[in-house]
Coordinates of C-alpha atoms in Angstrom, one line a residue:
X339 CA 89.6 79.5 111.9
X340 CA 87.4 77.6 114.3
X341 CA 84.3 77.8 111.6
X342 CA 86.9 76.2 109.2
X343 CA 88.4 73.8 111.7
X344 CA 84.6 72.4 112.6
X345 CA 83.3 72.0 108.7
X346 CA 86.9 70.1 108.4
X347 CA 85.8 67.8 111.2
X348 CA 82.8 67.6 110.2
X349 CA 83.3 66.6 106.2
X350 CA 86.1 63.8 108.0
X351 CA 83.3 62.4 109.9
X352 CA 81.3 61.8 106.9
X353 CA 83.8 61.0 104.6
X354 CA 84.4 57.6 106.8
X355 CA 80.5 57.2 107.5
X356 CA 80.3 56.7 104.0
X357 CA 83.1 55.0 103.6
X358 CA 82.1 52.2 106.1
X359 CA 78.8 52.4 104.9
X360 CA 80.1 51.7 101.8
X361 CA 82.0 48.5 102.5
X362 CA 79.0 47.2 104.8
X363 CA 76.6 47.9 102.7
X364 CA 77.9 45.6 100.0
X365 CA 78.5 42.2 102.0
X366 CA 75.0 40.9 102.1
X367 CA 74.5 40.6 98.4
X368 CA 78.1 39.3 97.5
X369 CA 77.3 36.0 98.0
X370 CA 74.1 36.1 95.7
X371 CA 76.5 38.2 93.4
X372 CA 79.0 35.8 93.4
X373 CA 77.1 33.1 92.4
X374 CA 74.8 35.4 89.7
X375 CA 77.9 36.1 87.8
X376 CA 79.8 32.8 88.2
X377 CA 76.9 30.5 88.3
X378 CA 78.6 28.6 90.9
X379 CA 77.7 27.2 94.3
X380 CA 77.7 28.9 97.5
X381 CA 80.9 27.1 98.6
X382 CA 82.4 28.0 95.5
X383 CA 81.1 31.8 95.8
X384 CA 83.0 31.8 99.3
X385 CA 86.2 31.2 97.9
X386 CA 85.4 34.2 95.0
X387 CA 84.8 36.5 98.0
X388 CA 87.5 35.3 99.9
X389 CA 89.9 36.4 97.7
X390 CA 88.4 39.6 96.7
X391 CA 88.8 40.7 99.9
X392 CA 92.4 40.3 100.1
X393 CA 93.0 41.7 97.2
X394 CA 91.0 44.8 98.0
X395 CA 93.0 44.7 101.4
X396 CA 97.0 44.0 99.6
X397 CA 95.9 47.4 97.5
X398 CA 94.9 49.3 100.7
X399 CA 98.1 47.6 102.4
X400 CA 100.0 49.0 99.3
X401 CA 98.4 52.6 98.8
X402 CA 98.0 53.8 102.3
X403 CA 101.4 54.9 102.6
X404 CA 101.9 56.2 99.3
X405 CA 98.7 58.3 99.5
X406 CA 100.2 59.7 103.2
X407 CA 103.2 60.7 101.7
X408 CA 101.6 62.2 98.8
X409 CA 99.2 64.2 100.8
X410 CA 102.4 65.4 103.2
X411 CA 103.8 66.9 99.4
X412 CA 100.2 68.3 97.6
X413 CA 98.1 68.5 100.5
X414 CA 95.1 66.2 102.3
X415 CA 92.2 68.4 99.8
X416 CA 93.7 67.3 96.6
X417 CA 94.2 63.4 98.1
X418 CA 91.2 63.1 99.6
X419 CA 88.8 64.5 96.8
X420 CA 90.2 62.3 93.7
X421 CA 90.1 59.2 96.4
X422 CA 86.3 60.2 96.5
X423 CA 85.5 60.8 93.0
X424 CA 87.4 57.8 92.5
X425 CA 85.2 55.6 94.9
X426 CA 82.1 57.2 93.8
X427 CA 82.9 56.2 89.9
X428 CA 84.3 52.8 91.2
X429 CA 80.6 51.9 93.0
X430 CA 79.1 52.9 89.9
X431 CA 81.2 50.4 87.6
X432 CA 80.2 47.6 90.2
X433 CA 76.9 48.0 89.7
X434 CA 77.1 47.0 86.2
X435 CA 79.9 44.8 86.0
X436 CA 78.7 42.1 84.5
X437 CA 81.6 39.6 84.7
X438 CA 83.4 38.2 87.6
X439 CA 86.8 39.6 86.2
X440 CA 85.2 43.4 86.3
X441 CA 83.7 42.8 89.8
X442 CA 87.6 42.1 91.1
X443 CA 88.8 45.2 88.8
X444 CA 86.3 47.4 90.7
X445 CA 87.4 45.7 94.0
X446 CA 91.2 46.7 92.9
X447 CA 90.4 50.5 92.7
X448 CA 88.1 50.1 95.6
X449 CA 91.1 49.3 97.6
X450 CA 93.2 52.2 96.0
X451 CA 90.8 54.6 97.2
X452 CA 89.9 53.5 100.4
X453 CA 93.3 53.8 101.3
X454 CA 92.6 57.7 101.7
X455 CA 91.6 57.0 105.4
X456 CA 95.1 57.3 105.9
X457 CA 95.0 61.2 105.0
X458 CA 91.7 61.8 106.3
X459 CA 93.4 60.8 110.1
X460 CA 96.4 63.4 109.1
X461 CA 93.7 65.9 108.4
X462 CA 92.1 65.3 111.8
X463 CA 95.9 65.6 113.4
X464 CA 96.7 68.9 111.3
X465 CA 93.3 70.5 112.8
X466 CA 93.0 69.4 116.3
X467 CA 94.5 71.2 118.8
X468 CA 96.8 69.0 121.4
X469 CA 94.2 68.5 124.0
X470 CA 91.4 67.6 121.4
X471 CA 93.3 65.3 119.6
X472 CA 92.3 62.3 121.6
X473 CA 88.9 63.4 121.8
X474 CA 89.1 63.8 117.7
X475 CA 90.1 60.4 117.0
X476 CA 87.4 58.7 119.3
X477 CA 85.1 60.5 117.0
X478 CA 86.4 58.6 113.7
X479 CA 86.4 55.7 116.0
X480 CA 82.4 56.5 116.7
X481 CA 81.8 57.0 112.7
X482 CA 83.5 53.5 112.0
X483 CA 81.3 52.1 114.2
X484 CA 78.4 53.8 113.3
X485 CA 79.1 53.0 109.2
X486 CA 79.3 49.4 110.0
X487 CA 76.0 49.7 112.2
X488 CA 74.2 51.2 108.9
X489 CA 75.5 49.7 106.1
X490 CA 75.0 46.2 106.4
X491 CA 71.5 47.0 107.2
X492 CA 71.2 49.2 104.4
X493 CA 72.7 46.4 102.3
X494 CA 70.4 43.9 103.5
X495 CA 67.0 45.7 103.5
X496 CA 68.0 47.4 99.3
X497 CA 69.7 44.1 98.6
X498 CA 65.8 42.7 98.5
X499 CA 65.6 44.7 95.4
X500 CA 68.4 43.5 93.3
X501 CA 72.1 42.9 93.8
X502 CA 72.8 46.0 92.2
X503 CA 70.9 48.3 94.2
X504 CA 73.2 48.5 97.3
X505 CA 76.2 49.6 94.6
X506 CA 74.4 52.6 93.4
X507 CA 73.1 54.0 96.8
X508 CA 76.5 53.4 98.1
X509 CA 77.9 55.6 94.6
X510 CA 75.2 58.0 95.6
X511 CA 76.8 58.8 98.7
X512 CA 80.4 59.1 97.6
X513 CA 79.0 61.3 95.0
X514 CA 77.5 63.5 97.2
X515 CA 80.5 63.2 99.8
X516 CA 82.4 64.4 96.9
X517 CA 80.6 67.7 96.3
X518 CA 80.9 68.7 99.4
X519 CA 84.1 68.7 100.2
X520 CA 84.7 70.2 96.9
X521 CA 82.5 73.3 97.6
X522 CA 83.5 73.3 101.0
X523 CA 86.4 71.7 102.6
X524 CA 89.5 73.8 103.3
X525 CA 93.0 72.6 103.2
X526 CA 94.8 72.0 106.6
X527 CA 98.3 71.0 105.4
X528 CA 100.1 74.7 105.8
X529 CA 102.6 75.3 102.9
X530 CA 105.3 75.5 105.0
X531 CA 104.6 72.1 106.9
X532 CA 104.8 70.0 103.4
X533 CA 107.6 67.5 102.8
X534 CA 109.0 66.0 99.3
X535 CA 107.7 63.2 98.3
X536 CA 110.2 59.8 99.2
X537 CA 109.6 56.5 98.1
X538 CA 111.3 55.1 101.3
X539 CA 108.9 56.8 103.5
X540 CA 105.9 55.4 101.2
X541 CA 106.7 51.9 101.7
X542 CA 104.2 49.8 103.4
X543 CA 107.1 47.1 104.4
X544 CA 108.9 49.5 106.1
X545 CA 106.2 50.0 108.8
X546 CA 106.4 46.5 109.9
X547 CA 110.3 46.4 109.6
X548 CA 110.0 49.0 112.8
X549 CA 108.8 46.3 115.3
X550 CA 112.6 45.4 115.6
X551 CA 113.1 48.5 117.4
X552 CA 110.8 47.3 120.4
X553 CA 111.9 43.7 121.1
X554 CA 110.3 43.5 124.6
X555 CA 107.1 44.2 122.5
X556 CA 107.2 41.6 120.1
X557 CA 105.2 39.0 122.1
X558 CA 101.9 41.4 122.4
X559 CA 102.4 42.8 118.7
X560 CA 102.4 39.2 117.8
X561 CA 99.1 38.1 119.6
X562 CA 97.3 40.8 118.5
X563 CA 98.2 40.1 115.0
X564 CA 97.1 36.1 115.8
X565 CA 93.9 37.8 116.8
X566 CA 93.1 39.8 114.0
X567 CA 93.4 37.1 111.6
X568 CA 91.2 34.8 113.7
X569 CA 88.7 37.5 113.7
X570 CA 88.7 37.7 110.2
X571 CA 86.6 34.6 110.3
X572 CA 83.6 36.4 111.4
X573 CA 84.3 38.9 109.1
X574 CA 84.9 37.0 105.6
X575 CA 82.2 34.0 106.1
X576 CA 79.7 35.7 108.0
X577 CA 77.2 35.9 105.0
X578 CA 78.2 32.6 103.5
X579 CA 77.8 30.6 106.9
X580 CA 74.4 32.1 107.5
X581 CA 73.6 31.5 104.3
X582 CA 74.5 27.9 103.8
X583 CA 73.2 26.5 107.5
X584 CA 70.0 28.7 108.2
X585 CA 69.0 29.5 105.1
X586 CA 69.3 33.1 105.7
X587 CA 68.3 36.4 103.3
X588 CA 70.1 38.8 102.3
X589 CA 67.9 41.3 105.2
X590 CA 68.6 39.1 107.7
X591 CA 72.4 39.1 107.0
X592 CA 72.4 42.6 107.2
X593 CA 70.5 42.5 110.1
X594 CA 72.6 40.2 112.8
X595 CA 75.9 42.0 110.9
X596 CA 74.3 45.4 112.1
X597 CA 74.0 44.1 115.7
X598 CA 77.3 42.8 115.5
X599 CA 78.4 46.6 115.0
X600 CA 76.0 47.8 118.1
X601 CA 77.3 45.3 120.3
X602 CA 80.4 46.0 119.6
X603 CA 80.1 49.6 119.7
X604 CA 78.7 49.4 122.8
X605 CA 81.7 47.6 124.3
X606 CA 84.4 49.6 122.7
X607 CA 82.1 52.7 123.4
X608 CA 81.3 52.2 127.0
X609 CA 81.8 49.1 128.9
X610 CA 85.5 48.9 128.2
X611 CA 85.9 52.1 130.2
X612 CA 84.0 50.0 133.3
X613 CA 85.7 46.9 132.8
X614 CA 89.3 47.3 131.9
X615 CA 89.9 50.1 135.3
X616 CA 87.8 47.3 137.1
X617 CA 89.8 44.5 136.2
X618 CA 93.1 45.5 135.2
X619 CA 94.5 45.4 131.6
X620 CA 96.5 41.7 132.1
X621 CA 93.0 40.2 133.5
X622 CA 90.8 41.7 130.7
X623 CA 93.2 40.6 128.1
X624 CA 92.9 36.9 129.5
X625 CA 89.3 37.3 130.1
X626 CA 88.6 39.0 126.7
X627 CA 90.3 36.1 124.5
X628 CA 88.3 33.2 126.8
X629 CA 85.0 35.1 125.9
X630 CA 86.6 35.1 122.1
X631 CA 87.5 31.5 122.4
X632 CA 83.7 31.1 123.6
X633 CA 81.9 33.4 120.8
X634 CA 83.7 31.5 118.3
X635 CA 83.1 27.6 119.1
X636 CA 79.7 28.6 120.3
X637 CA 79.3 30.0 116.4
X638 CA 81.0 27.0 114.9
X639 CA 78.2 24.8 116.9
X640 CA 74.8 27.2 116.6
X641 CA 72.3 25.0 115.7
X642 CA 69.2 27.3 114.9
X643 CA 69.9 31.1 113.7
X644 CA 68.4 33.3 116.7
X645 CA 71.2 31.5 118.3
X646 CA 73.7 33.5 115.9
X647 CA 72.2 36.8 117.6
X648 CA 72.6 35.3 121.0
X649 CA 76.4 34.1 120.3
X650 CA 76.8 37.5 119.3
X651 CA 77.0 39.0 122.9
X652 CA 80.2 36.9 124.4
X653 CA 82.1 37.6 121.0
X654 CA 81.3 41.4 121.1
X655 CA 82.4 41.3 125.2
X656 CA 85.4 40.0 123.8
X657 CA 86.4 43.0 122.2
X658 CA 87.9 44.3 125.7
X659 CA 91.0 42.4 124.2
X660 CA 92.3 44.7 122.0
X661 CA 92.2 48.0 123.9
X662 CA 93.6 46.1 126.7
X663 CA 96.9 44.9 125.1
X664 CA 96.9 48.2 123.2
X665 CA 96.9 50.1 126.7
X666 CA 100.1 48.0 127.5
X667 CA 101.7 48.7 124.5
X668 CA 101.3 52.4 124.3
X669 CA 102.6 52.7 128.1
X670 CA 105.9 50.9 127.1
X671 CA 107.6 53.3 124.3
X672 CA 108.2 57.1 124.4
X673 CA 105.8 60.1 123.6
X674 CA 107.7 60.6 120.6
X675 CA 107.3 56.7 119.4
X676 CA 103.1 56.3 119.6
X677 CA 102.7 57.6 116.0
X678 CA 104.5 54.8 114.7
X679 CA 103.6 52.2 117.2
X680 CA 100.3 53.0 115.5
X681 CA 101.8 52.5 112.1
X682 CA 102.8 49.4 113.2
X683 CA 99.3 48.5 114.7
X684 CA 97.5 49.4 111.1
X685 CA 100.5 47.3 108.7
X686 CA 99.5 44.2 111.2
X687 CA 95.9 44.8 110.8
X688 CA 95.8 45.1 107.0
X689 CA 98.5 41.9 106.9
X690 CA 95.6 40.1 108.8
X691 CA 93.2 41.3 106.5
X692 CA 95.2 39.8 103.4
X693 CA 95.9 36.8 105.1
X694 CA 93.1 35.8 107.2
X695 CA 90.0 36.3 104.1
X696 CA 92.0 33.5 102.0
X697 CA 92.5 31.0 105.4
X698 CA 89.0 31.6 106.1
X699 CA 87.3 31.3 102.8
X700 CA 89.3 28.3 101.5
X701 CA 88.5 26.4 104.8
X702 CA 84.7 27.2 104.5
X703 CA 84.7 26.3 100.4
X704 CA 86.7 22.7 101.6
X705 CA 84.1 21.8 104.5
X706 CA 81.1 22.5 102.7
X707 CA 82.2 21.3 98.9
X708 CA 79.8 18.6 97.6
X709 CA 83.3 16.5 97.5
X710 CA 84.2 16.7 101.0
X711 CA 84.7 14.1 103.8
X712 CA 83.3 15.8 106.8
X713 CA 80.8 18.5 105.9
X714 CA 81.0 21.3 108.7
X715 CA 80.4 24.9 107.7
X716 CA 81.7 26.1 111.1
X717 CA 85.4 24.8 110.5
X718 CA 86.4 28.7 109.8
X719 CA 85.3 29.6 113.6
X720 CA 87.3 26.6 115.2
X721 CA 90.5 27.6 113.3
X722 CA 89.4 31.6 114.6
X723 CA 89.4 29.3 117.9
X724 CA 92.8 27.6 117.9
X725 CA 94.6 31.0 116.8
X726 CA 93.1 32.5 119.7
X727 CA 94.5 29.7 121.8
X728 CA 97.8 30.7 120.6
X729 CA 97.1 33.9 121.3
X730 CA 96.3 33.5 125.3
X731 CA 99.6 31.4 125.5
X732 CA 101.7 34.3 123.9
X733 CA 100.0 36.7 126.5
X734 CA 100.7 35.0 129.1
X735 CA 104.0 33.8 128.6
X736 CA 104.3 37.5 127.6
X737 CA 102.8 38.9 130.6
X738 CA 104.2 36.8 133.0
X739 CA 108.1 37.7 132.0
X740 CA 107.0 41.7 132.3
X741 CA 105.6 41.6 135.5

């Protein structure tokens, strides 16, 4: 059982490597993408992207549950292999869709199959004993990080070659992903641990509609979903800001979006288990969204583009936020309650993720449109600024009433 248990962890682990890889690999060329298949300007490529990604995000908001539930009735093997066949035969269309329309069609199934990292976390819970569970979990939180480390490098340093070139390598690996599992990965759902399939327990609403059950939590859910969506302006008009103010390739995008991942893997990885015992949680949440506030005007304002590498220190520091209102969270509902607390955790991430690309996008297309007033590429990072702002008067107000 153990062998079995250990090439199930393993195949996991890769399955979300390549999966991250995937997605990172692809955003330094979609701005040159954008604008090859729309023949439009950058500021008009930004608002392309911008909406791409929240449509890739509504389908993984949409799917996620649905492909749960489905693998609590067939089984995670059966999920989890058409999800990668799927991917793998989706990076392949990409990489020679030759219209705008098809790139958004293979960002649609894209979305539909990347929801399956929903069942590849139930097939870590089936196989991990109690006491490893923890311990299981860090290590998907270790492949994330790693896949975002690699694949925007990856896309940068291919990306040289052709827009296309990232697509295949990154159908190459889902391909080979793929394979794998199918010669080698075991099923972990027992037969007698399988539910029917309900519609009401697929829908992605009904994860959110929870939070009324913890009132005296609503203030923290609430700045942490703030948060995410001003995050998201790193994350949607990274490549187009580099692009449009230093002039930037697509290596070096991949570059600085790779260091972003070290940095931050290094935070979430090791200093946050120094600073947050040090500090407190209430203090590192305060001092985590001042070091935000920081990381984003201090991007809004970079001048030169070693500067962007610099900046990127505070704003990874930051990332002691989350964990810290997390901890806070987790220590205020039952044993029983933390699976869907963390339901409720992923539906406010993926709502950021739908709403924050469009804000973002559409505020970096207005400030840098040959028609505008005020040209300033940086506006997305001041708006990631003032919701943060929000944010540390929620926590506070928050904070101060619980203690």
């Amino acid at each position: 059982m153990s062998k079995n248990r250990t090439a199930g962890i393993f195949f996991i682990l890769v399955t979300i490597l390549f999966d991250c890889i995937g997605f990172g690999i692809i955003i330094p060329i979609m701005p040159d993408l954008i604008k090859e298949l729309t023949g439009s300007t950058l500021s008009k490529a930004s608002e392309y992207g911008g909406i791409m990604l929240t449509i890739y995000s509504l389908m993984m908001f949409a799917c996620s549950p649905i492909l749960g539930a489905l693998s609590d009735k067939m089984g995670r093997r059966p999920v989890l292999l058409i999800s990668l066949l799927g991917m793998a035969i989706d990076y392949f269309f990409l990489s020679f869709a030759h219209t705008i329309t098809l790139l958004f069609i293979g960002r649609i199934i894209a979305g539909l199959c990347g929801a399956s990292i929903t069942t590849a976390s139930a097939y870590i819970a089936d196989i991990s004993t109690p006491e490893k569970r923890a311990q299981n979990f860090g290590l998907i939180g270790a492949a994330f990080g790693i896949g975002f480390i690699i694949g925007p490098v990856l896309g940068g340093i291919f990306g040289e070659f052709g827009t296309r070139v990232p697509f295949m390598i990154a159908g190459g690996l889902s391909l080979i992903n793929w394979l794998y599992g199918f010669f080698i990965l075991p099923e972990s759902l027992k037969k007698e641990n399988r539910r029917k399939f309900e519609w009401k327990r697929a829908n992605p609403v009904g994860a959110l509609m929870q939070i009324k059950r913890y009132p005296a939590l609503i203030g923290l859910l609430t700045a942490l979903l703030i948060l995410y969506i001003a995050a998201q302006s790193t994350q949607t008009v990274w490549a187009y800001y580099t692009k449009e103010k230093f002039d930037w390739n697509r290596s070096w995008v991949g570059y600085s979006l790779g260091f972003v991942g070290l940095t931050v893997a290094i935070v979430q990885g090791g200093l946050i288990r120094l600073i947050i015992p040090k500090f407190g949680h209430k203090k590192s949440i305060m001092m985590g969204l001042g070091l935000y506030v920081l990381g984003f005007i201090l991007f809004a304002f970079a001048s030169k583009g070693w500067m962007m590498f610099a900046f990127i220190v505070p704003y990874a520091l930051a990332g002691i936020t989350g964990p810290a209102i997390q901890g806070i969270i987790s220590t205020q509902v039952r044993a029983d309650e933390q699976g869907e607390l963390q339901g409720i955790m992923t539906s406010f991430m993926s709502l950021a993720s739908i709403i924050g690309p469009l804000l973002m996008s559409f505020l970096f297309a207005h400030f840098t449109s040959p028609k505008t007033n005020l040209y300033f590429p940086g506006a997305p990072f001041i708006m990631g600024a003032l919701l943060t702002c929000v944010s540390i008067i929620i926590c506070y107000q928050t904070l101060k009433k619980h203690h």
